[in-house]
PDB file of C-alpha atoms in Angstrom:
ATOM      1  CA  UNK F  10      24.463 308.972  67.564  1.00 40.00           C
ATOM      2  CA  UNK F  11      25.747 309.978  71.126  1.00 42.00           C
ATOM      3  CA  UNK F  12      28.008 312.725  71.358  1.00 44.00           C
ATOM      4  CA  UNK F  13      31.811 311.542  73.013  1.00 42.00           C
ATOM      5  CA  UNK F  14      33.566 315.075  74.362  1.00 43.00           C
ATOM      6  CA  UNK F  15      36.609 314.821  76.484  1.00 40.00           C
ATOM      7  CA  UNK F  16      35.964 318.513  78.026  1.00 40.00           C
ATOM      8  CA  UNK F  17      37.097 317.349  81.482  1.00 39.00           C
ATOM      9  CA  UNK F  18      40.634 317.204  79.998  1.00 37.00           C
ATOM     10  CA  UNK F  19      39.894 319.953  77.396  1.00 38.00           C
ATOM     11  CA  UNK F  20      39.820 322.503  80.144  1.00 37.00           C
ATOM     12  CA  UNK F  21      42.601 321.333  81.967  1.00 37.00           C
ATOM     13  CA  UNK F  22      44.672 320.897  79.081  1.00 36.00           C
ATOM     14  CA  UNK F  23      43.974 324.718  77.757  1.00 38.00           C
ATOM     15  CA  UNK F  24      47.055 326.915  77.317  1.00 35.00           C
ATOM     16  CA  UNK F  25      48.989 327.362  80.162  1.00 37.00           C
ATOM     17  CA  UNK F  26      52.064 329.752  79.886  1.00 38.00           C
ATOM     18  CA  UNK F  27      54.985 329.420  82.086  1.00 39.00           C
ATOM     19  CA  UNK F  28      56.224 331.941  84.111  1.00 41.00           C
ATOM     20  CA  UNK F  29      59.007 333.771  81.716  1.00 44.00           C
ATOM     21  CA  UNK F  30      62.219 333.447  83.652  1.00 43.00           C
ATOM     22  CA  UNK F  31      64.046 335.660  85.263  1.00 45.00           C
ATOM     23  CA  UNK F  32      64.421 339.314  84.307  1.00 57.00           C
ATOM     24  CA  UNK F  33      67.857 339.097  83.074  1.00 77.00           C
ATOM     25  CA  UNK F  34      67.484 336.362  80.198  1.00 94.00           C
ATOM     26  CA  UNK F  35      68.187 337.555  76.860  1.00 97.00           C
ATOM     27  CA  UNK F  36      69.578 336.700  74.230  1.00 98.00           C
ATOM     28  CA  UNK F  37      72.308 339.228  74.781  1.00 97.00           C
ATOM     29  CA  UNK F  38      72.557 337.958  78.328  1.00 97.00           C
ATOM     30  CA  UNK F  39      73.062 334.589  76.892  1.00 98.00           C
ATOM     31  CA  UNK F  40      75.770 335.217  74.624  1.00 98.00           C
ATOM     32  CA  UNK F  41      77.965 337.157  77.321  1.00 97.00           C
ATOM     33  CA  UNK F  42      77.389 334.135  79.827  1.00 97.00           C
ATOM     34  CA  UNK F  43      78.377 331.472  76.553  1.00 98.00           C
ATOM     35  CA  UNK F  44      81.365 333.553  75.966  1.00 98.00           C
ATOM     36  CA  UNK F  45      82.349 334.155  79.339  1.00 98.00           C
ATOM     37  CA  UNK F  46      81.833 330.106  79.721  1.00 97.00           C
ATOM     38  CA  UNK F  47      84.452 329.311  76.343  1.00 98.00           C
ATOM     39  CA  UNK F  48      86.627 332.106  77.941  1.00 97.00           C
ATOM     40  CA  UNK F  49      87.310 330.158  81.087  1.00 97.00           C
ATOM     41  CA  UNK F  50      87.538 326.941  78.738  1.00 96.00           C
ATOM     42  CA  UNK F  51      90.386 328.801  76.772  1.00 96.00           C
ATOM     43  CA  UNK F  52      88.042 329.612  73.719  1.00 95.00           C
ATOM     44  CA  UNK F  53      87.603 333.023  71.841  1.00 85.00           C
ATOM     45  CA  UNK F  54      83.974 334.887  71.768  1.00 96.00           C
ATOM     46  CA  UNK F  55      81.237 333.789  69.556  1.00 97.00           C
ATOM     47  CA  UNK F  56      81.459 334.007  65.794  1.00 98.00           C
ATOM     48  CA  UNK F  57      78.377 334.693  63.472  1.00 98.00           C
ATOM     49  CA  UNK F  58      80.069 332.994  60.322  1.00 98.00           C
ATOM     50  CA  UNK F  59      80.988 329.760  62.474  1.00 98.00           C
ATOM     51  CA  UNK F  60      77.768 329.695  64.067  1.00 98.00           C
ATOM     52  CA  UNK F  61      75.835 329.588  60.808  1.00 98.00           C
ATOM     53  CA  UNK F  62      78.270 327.134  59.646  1.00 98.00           C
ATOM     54  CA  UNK F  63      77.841 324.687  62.251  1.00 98.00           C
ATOM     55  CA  UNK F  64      74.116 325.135  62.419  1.00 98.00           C
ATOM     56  CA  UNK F  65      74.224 324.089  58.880  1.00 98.00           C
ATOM     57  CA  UNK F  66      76.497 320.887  58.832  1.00 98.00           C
ATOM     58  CA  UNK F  67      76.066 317.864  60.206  1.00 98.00           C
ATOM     59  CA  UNK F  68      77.771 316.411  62.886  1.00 98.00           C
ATOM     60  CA  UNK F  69      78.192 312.672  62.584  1.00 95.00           C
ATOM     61  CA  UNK F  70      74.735 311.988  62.907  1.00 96.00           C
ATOM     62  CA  UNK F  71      71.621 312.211  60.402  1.00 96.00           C
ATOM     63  CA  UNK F  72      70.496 315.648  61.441  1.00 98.00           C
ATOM     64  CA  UNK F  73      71.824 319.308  61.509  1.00 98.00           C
ATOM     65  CA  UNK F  74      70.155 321.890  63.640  1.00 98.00           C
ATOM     66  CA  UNK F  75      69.028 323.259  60.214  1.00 98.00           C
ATOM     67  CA  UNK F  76      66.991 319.730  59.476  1.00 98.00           C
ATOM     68  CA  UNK F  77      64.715 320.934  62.028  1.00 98.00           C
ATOM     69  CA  UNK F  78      64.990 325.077  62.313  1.00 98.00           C
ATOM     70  CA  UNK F  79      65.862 325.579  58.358  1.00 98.00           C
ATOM     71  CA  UNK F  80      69.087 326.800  57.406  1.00 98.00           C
ATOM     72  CA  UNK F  81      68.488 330.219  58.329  1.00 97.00           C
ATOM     73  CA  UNK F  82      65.984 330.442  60.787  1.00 97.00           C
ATOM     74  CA  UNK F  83      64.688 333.733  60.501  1.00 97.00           C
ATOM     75  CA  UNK F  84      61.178 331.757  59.318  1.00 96.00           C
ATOM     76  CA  UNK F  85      59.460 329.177  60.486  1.00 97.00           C
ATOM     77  CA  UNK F  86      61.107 325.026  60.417  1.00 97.00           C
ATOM     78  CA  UNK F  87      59.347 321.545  61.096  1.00 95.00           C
ATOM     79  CA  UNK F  88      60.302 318.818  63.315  1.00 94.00           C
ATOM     80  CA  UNK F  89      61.541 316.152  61.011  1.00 93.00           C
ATOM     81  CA  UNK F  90      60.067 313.646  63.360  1.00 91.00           C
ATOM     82  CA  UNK F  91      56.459 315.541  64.386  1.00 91.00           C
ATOM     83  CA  UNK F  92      56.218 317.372  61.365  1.00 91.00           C
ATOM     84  CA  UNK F  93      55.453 320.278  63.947  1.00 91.00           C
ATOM     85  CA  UNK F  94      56.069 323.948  63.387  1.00 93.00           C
ATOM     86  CA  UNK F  95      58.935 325.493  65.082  1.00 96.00           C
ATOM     87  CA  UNK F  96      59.001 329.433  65.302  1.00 97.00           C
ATOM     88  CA  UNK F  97      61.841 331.397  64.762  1.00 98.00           C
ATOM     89  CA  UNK F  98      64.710 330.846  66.648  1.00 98.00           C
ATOM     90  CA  UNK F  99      65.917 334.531  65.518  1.00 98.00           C
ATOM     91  CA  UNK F 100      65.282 336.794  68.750  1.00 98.00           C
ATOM     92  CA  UNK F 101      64.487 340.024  66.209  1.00 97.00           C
ATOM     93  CA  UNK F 102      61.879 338.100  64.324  1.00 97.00           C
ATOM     94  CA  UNK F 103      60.675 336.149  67.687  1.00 97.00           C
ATOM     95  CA  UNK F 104      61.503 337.749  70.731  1.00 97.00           C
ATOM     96  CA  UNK F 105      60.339 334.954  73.013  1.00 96.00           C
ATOM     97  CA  UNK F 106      63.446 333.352  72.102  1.00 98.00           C
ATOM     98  CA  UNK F 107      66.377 333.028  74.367  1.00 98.00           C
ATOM     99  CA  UNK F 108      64.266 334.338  77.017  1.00 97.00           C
ATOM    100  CA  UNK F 109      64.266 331.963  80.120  1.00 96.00           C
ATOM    101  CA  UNK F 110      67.363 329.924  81.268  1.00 97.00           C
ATOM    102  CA  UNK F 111      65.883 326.662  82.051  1.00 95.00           C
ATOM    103  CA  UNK F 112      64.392 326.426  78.543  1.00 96.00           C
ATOM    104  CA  UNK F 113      67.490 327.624  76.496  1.00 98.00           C
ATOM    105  CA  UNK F 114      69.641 325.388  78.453  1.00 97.00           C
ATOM    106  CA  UNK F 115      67.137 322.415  78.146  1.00 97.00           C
ATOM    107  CA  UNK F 116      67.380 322.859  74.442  1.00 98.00           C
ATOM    108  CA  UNK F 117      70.534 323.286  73.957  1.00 98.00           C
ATOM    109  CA  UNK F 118      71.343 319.838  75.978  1.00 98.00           C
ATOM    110  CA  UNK F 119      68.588 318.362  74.284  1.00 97.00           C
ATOM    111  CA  UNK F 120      69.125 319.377  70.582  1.00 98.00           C
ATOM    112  CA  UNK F 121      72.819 319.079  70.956  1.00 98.00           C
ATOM    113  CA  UNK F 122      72.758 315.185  72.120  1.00 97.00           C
ATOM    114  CA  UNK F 123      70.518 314.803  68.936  1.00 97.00           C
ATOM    115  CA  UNK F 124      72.570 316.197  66.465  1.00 98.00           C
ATOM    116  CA  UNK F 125      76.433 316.010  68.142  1.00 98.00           C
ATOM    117  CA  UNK F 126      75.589 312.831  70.244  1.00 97.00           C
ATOM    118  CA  UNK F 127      76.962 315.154  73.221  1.00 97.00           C
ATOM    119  CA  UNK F 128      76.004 319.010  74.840  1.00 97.00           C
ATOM    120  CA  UNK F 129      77.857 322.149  72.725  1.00 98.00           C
ATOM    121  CA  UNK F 130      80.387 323.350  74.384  1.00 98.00           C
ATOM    122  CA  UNK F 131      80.354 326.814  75.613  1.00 98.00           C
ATOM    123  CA  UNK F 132      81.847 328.119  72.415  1.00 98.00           C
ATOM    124  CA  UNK F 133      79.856 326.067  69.481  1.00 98.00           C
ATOM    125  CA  UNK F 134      76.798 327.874  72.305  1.00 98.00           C
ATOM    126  CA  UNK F 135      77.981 331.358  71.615  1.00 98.00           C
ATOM    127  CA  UNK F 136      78.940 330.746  67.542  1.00 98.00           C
ATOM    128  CA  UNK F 137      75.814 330.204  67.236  1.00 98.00           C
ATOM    129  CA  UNK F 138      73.759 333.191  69.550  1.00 98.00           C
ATOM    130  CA  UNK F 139      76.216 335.083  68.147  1.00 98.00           C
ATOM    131  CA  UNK F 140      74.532 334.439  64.597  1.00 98.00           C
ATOM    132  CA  UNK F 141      71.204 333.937  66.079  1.00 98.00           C
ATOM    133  CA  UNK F 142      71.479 337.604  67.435  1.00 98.00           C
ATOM    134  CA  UNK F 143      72.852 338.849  63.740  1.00 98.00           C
ATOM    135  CA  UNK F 144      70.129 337.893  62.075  1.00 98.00           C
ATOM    136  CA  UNK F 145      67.487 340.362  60.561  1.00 94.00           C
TER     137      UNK F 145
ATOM    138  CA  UNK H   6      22.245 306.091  64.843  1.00 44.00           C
ATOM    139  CA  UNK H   7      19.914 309.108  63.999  1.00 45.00           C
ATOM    140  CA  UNK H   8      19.343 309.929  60.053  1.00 46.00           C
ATOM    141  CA  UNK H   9      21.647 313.292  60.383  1.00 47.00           C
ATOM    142  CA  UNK H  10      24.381 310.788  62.328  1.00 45.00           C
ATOM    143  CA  UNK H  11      24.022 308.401  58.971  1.00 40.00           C
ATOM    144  CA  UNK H  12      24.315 310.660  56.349  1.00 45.00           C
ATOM    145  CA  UNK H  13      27.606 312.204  58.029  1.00 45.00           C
ATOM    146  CA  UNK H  14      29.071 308.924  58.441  1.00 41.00           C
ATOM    147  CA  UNK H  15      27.735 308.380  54.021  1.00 40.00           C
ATOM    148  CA  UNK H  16      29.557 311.708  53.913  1.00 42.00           C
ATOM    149  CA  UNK H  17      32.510 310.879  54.697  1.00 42.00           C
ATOM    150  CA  UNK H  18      32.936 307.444  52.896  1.00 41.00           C
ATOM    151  CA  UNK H  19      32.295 305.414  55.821  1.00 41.00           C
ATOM    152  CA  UNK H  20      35.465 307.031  57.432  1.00 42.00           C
ATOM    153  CA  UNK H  21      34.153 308.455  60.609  1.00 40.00           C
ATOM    154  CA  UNK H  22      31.522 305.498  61.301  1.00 39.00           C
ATOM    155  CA  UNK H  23      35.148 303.181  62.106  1.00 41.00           C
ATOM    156  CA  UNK H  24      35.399 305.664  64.779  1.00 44.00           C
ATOM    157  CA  UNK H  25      32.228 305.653  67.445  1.00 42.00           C
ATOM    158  CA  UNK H  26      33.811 302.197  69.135  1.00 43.00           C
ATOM    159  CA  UNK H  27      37.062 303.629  69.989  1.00 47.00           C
ATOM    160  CA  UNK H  28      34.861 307.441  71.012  1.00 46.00           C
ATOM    161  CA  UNK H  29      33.009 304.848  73.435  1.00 44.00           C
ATOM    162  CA  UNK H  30      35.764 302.742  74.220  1.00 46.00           C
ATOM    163  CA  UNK H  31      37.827 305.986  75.593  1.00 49.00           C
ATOM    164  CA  UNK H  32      34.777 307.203  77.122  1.00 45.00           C
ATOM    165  CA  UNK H  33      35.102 304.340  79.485  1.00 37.00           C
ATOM    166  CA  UNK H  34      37.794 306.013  80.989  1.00 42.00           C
ATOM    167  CA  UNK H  35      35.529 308.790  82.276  1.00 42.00           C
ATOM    168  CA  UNK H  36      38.038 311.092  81.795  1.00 54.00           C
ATOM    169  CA  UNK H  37      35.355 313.402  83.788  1.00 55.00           C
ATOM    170  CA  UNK H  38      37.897 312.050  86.676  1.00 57.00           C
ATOM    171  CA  UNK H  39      41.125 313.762  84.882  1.00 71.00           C
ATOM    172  CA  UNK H  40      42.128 316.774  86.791  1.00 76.00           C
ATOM    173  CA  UNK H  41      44.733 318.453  88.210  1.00 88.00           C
ATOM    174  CA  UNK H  42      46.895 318.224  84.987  1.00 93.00           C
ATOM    175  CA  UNK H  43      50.541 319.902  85.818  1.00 96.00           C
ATOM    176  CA  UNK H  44      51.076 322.592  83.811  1.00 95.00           C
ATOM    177  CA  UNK H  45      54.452 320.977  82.989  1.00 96.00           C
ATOM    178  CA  UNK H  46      52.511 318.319  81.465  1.00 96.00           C
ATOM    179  CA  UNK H  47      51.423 320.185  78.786  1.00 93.00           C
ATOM    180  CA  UNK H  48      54.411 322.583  78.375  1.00 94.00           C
ATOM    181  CA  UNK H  49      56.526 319.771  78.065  1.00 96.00           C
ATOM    182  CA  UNK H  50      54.550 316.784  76.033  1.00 95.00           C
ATOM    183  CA  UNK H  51      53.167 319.378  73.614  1.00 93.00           C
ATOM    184  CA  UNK H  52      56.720 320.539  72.814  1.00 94.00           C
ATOM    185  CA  UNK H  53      57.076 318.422  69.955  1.00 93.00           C
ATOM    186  CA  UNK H  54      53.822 316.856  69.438  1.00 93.00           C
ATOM    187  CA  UNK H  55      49.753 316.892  70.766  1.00 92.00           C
ATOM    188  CA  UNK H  56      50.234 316.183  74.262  1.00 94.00           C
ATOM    189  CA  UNK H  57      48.400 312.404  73.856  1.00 95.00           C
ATOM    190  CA  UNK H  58      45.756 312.331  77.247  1.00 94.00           C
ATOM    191  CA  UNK H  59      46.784 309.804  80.030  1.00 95.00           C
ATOM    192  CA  UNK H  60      43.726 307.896  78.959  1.00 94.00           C
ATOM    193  CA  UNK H  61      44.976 306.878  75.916  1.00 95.00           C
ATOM    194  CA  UNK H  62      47.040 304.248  76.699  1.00 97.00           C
ATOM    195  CA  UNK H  63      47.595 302.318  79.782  1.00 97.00           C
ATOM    196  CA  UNK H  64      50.263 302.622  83.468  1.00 97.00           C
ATOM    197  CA  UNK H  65      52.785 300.463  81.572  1.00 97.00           C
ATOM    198  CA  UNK H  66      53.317 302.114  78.247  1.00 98.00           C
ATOM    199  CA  UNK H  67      53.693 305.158  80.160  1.00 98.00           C
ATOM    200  CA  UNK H  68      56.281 304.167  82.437  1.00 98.00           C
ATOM    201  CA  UNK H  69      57.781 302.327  79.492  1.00 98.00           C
ATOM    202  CA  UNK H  70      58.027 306.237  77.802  1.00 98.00           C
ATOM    203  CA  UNK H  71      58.369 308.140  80.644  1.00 98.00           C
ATOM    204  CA  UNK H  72      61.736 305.730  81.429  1.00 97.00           C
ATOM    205  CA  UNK H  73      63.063 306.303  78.211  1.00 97.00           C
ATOM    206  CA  UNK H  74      62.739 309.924  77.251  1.00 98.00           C
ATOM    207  CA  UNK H  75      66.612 310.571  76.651  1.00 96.00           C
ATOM    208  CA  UNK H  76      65.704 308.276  74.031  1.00 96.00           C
ATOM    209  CA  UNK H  77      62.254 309.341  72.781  1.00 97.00           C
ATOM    210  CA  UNK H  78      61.672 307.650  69.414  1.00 95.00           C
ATOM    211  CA  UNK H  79      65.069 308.983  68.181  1.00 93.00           C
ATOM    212  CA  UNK H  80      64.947 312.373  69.612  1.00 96.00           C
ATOM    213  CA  UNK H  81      66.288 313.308  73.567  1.00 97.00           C
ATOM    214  CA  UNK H  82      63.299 314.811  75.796  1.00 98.00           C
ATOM    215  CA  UNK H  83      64.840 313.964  78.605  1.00 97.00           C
ATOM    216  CA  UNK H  84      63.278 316.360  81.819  1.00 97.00           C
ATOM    217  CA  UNK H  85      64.952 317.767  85.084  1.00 96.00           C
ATOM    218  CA  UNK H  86      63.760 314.903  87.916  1.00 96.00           C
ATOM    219  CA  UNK H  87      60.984 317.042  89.352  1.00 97.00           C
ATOM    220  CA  UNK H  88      59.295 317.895  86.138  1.00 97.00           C
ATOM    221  CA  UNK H  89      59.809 313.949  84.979  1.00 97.00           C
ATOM    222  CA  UNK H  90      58.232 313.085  88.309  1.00 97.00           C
ATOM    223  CA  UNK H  91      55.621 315.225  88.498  1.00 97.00           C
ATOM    224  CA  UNK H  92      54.221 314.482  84.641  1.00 98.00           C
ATOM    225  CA  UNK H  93      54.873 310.877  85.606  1.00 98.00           C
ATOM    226  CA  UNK H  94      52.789 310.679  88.800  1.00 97.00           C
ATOM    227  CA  UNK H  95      49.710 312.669  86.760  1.00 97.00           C
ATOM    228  CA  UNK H  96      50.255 310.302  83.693  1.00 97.00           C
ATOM    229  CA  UNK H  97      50.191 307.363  85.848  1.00 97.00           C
ATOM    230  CA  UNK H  98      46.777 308.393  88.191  1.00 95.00           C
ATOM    231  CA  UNK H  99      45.216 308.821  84.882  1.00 95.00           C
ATOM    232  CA  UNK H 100      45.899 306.026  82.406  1.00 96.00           C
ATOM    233  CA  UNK H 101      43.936 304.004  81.322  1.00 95.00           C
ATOM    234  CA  UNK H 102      43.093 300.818  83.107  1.00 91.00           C
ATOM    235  CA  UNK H 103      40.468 298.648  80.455  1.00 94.00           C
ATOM    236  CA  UNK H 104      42.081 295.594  79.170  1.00 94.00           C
ATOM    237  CA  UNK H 105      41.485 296.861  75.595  1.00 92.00           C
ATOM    238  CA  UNK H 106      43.214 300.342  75.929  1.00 94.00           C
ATOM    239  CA  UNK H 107      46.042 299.325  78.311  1.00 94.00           C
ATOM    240  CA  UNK H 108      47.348 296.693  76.617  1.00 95.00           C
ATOM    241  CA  UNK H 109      51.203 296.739  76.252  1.00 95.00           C
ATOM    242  CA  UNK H 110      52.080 298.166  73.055  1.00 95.00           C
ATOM    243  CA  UNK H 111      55.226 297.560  70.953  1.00 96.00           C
ATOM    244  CA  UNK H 112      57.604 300.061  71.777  1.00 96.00           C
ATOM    245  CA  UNK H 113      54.989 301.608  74.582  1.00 97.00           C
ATOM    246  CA  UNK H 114      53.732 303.564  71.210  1.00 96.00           C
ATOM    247  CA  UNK H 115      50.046 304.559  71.108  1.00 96.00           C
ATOM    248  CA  UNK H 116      50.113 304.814  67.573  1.00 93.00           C
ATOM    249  CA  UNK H 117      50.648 300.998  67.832  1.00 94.00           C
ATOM    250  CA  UNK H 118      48.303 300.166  70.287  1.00 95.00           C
ATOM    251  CA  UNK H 119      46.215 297.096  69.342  1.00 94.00           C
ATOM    252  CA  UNK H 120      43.021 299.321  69.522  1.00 93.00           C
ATOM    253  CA  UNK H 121      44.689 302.597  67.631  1.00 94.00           C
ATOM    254  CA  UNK H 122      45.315 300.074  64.924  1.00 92.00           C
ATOM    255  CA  UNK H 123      41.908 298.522  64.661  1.00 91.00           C
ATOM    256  CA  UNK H 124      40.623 301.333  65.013  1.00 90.00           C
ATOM    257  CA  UNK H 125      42.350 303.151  62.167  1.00 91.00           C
ATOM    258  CA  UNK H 126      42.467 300.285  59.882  1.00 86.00           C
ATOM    259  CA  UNK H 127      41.650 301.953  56.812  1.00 80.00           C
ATOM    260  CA  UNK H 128      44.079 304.926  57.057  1.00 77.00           C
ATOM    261  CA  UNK H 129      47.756 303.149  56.296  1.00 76.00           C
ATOM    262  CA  UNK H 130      48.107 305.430  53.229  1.00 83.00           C
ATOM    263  CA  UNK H 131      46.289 308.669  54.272  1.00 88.00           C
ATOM    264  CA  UNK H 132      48.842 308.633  56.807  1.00 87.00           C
ATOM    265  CA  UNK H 133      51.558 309.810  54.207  1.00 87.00           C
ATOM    266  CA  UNK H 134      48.961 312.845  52.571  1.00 91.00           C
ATOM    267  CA  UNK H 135      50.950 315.697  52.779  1.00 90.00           C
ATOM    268  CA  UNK H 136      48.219 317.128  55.315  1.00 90.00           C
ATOM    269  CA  UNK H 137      48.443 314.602  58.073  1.00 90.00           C
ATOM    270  CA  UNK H 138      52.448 312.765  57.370  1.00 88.00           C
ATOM    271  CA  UNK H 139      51.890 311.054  60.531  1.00 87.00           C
ATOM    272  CA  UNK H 140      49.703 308.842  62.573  1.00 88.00           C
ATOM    273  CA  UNK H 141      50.674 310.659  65.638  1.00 88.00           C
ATOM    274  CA  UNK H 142      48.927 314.308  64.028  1.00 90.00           C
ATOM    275  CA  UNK H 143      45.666 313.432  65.495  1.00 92.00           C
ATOM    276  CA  UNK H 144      45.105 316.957  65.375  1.00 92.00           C
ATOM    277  CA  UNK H 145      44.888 316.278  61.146  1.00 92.00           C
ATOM    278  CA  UNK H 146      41.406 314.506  61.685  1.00 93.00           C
ATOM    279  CA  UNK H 147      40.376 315.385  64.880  1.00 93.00           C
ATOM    280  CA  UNK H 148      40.018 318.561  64.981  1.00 91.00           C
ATOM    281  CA  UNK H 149      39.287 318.536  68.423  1.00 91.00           C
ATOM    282  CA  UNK H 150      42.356 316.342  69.298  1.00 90.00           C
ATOM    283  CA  UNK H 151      44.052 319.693  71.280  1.00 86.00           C
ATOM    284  CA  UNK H 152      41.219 319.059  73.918  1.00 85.00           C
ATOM    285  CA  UNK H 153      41.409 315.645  73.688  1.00 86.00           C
ATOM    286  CA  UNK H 154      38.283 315.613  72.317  1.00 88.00           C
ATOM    287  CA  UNK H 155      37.759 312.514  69.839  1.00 88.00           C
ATOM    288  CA  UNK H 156      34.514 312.764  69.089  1.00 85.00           C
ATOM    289  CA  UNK H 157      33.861 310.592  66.026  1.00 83.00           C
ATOM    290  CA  UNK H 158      31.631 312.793  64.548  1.00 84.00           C
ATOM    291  CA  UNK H 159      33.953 315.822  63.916  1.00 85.00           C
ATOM    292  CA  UNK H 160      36.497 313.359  62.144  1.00 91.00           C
ATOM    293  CA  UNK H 161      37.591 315.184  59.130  1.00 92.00           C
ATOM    294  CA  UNK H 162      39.932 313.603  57.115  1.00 92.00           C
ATOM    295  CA  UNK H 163      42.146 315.947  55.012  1.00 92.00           C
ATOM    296  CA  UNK H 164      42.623 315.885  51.336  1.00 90.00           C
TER     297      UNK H 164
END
């Protein structure tokens, strides 16, 4: 029986980690620039309690963001499509979270048109680093 | 077929000897040719799911999914323009181009490909074991699926 490898693709496919972004991304970082965003939108600072609320409800759609991350996601959830494993999104229990811009904002406008059928506003963003950040 | 190749295939209830056509059928491509794969490509497409190899399917299933991504098989993976056009462009100088593989599929989904069906003809309810769940977890099976890497004989099929 012949042997069929792809290798050609293998090594080009191997790991490649982007560049983390800039210096200043963190998920403190973030939650300063979300509430300074729902201040100038006329919105108080980011709650813990309503962030894990509205993680955990859904929003006129099928899915909450806790179909996918599990209702508190200091473990591990699983795409409900994919069936993939999705790390933490709590920073203290994965601190590549909430690390680069591009990729929290990406998500956010992403996951948000999934579950809300529209982006978070600046304060739903904060409720929910807010809680993000509070959990242990 | 050598003896060893034989008793593998016995092994493994006839499973892994429905494979060797596609193995040579992707081979075809020469994916020896594939290079230069962004780094966004992978990032990106592995997100969610294996990042499926350009060969895999043909130029107009992946412009049918690259067109559509705010509106990826229910979920939005919609992509800045640069890193759409970039993945695009790579996807596009690397599909595949034999009849059998680049075939329009129904919904531009590989899974549904003419040839991924043949070819996985006996698997309609392994697909729902609790170890695989879905067609598109080649990585279940093939365990070298990651690399792209389909080789029939390292087909193991989960419990």
């Amino acid at each position: 029986m012949q042997s069929f490898r792809f290798l050609a693709v293998g090594g080009a496919l191997s790991l490649s980690f982007a560049s983390v972004g800039a210096m200043a991304d963190s998920p403190a970082s973030f939650l300063e620039r979300f509430n300074a965003e729902a201040r100038n939108a006329g919105e108080g600072p980011g709650n813990a309690a309503r962030g894990q609320k509205f993680f955990n409800q859904t929003h006129g759609n099928e899915w909450k963001c806790a179909t996918c991350h599990g209702a508190v996601p200091t473990g591990k959830g699983e795409h409900t499509v994919t069936h993939k494993i999705i790390d933490s999104m709590a920073p203290a229990l994965n601190p590549q979270r909430f690390t680069d811009a591009a990729k929290v904002d990406k998500w956010f406008r992403r996951n948000c048109k999934d579950v809300l059928t529209r982006e978070c506003t600046a304060r739903e963003k904060a409720d929910v680093m807010a809680w993000l950040i509070s959990l242990k | 077929m050598t003896n060893a190749a034989f008793s593998r295939c016995v092994g493994l209830a006839l499973l892994a000897c429905a494979l060797p056509e596609l193995a040579s059928v992707v081979h075809a491509q020469a994916p020896a040719s594939i290079k230069d794969t962004p780094a966004s490509f992978t990032a990106e497409c592995s997100s969610c799911h294996l990042a499926y190899a350009p060969f895999l399917t043909g130029q107009a299933n992946w412009r049918g999914i690259m067109a559509g991504l705010d509106k990826h098989y229910g979920v939005d993976a919609s992509l800045d323009s640069k890193t759409q056009r970039e993945i695009s462009t790579w996807l596009l100088a690397n599909a595949a181009s034999s009849a059998s593989l680049a075939a329009a599929s129904p919904d531009f989904r590989i899974t549904r490909s003419e040839w991924f069906v043949r070819k996985h003809y006996w698997s309609a309810s392994i697909w729902k074991r609790a170890s695989i769940k879905s067609a598109s977890n080649c990585a279940a099976c093939h365990s070298g699926a990651a690399r792209s890497d389909f080789d029939a004989g390292s087909v193991r099929v989960p419990k």
